[in-house]
Amino acid sequence: MTLPPEAVRAPAGPDARFEVLVRQYQRLIDHVVVRVGGAEAGLLRDDVRQNVLLSIWNQIEHKQDIQHVASYIYKAAVRETIRARRREVERRKRHEAGPAPLRRPSEDPHRALVAREEAQRLEASLAELSPERLQAVRAHLAGFDVSELMTGYGWSYQKARNLVARGMRDLREALRRRGVGG
Amino acid sequence: MVAERDAELRKLYAEIATSSTSHVDEEAWARLAAGELDAAEQARVFEHATCCAECGSLYGDVTALRREAPRLGVPVAAPEGAAGARPAGRSWRAWRWRWLPTTGLAAAAAVIAALWLRPHLGPPSSPEARPSVARPSDASLTGELRSGPAAAPVPVSPRGRTDGVPRFRWRAAPDARAYRLELLSQRSEVVWVGEIDGTEAALPADRAPAPGRYRWHVGAIPSWSRSPVDIVWSPLVDIELAAAPR
């Protein structure tokens, strides 16, 4: 079968190009939203899609070149997803804002006080560590593994492991001096 | 014992890491996702992520996304090695997309609305008449970006290098009332587009594209659909058109 002449449009106009672009990249945008949008991804998707597309249209409007289309859309999607995620967090905070209870019903006042004091001692103990050991220990306590430290700080495997091990040893010692841990 | 103590310390640390009021800005996150931060910038972002629960959670998500980027068709600089240093600049191919003049932002809004908002209003026919054509959904979002859904037509030929005017063939998709064929340049510009009832099409000889590299795909137009967004596309197929023999 030969294409009917009326079905063949060459070259296509900007609308058709935009249509192709949208089809080609909508799943990329959606994937970014799912990955970076956290628990609210489903709520954010439409907003992010439209904002990314509008930013592309703004580029068209100003006849600006976009280098690396996929990268441009990918980065725009990351930016817009994070903005939307933060807006959603803020909206929830405002929504939930109200007279704060004096204390949570399940909270044991004595335990809460102990936890607060321990947190203060932890902060004071962290402040004693040398800069690199502090970086390693913070990352370790925040739940990052050695490979993430290597990537994040550009350290070798050996350096990352040693800094975590020595930093944690220093931290335990400092905590013991403050009466935390055994 | 040490592991238990570390777990307690982590819980305690989480208490003091939640109180950060400043955060990494969106542009830095986007550049991290694209592998564009230099070593010092990356270290600053990571250091903040270790002290701020909100950014710590984002850091994990964004770096996971960066690892997936090549599979999604996004060229990113390779993740840092053990040394973490990356050469400045971009290592991927530097092709450019030149935008055509447009009719304005109002047209943009209209196209966006037509393409993306319309599916949320529901298809034009009754739900029971709707075939089980795969459509974008949360479940499909984490799948392969460029592989077509189950109901997409399957391109058969041409693939790779082809001589003369190409003849396109594909395997039918269930419940398709017609197909849309698109031939794209390497820059994703539409070179040819047409609607076909069957599973075979040839470009008119007098409109044959110039020799070179192209990509084509074919989309099934569901019987119930009137919107381009409902088309179920096959994966793109690379072809190289050789000069016609004289």
Short mmCIF file of N, CA and C in Angstrom, two decimals, chain A residues 7 24 28 31 35 53 56 59 77 86 95 106-107 109 121 125 134 143 152-153 161 163-164 178:
data_model
loop_
_atom_site.label_atom_id
_atom_site.label_comp_id
_atom_site.label_asym_id
_atom_site.label_seq_id
_atom_site.Cartn_x
_atom_site.Cartn_y
_atom_site.Cartn_z
N ALA A 7 -2.20 12.15 3.26
CA ALA A 7 -1.72 11.72 4.57
C ALA A 7 -0.25 12.06 4.76
N GLN A 24 7.14 11.23 22.61
CA GLN A 24 8.43 10.58 22.80
C GLN A 24 8.92 10.70 24.24
N LEU A 28 9.28 9.52 29.90
CA LEU A 28 10.48 9.96 30.62
C LEU A 28 10.08 10.89 31.77
N HIS A 31 8.38 8.95 34.45
CA HIS A 31 9.33 8.12 35.20
C HIS A 31 10.07 8.96 36.25
N ARG A 35 10.03 8.44 40.30
CA ARG A 35 11.28 8.24 41.04
C ARG A 35 11.53 9.30 42.12
N LEU A 53 6.28 20.99 29.88
CA LEU A 53 5.89 21.34 28.52
C LEU A 53 5.85 22.85 28.30
N ILE A 56 9.22 24.08 27.71
CA ILE A 56 9.67 23.80 26.34
C ILE A 56 9.06 24.83 25.38
N GLN A 59 10.75 28.05 25.38
CA GLN A 59 11.96 28.03 24.56
C GLN A 59 11.59 28.23 23.09
N ALA A 77 12.22 18.05 34.22
CA ALA A 77 11.30 17.18 34.98
C ALA A 77 11.78 17.02 36.43
N ARG A 86 7.91 19.88 47.07
CA ARG A 86 8.03 20.83 48.18
C ARG A 86 6.76 21.63 48.39
N HIS A 95 -1.98 22.86 56.05
CA HIS A 95 -3.26 22.20 56.30
C HIS A 95 -3.32 21.61 57.71
N SER A 106 1.07 9.61 73.34
CA SER A 106 1.81 8.37 73.62
C SER A 106 3.20 8.67 74.19
N GLU A 107 3.54 9.94 74.26
CA GLU A 107 4.90 10.29 74.63
C GLU A 107 5.09 10.29 76.15
N PRO A 109 6.93 11.61 79.12
CA PRO A 109 7.71 12.85 79.31
C PRO A 109 9.15 12.58 79.74
N ARG A 121 23.85 15.65 73.58
CA ARG A 121 25.19 15.08 73.82
C ARG A 121 25.79 14.56 72.50
N SER A 125 29.23 15.72 70.90
CA SER A 125 30.27 14.73 70.60
C SER A 125 30.69 14.81 69.14
N LEU A 134 34.05 13.66 60.70
CA LEU A 134 32.68 14.14 60.94
C LEU A 134 31.81 13.90 59.70
N GLY A 143 22.57 6.93 57.18
CA GLY A 143 22.15 5.71 56.47
C GLY A 143 22.80 5.51 55.11
N GLY A 152 29.86 10.38 46.79
CA GLY A 152 29.51 11.71 47.30
C GLY A 152 30.72 12.58 47.55
N TYR A 153 31.74 12.00 48.16
CA TYR A 153 32.91 12.79 48.53
C TYR A 153 34.13 12.54 47.64
N ARG A 161 36.03 3.74 54.21
CA ARG A 161 35.86 2.75 55.30
C ARG A 161 36.63 3.16 56.56
N LEU A 163 37.62 6.17 57.45
CA LEU A 163 37.06 7.36 58.09
C LEU A 163 35.81 7.03 58.89
N VAL A 164 34.98 6.13 58.34
CA VAL A 164 33.78 5.74 59.09
C VAL A 164 34.19 5.00 60.37
N ARG A 178 30.60 11.55 77.98
CA ARG A 178 29.42 12.34 78.36
C ARG A 178 28.34 11.44 79.01
#
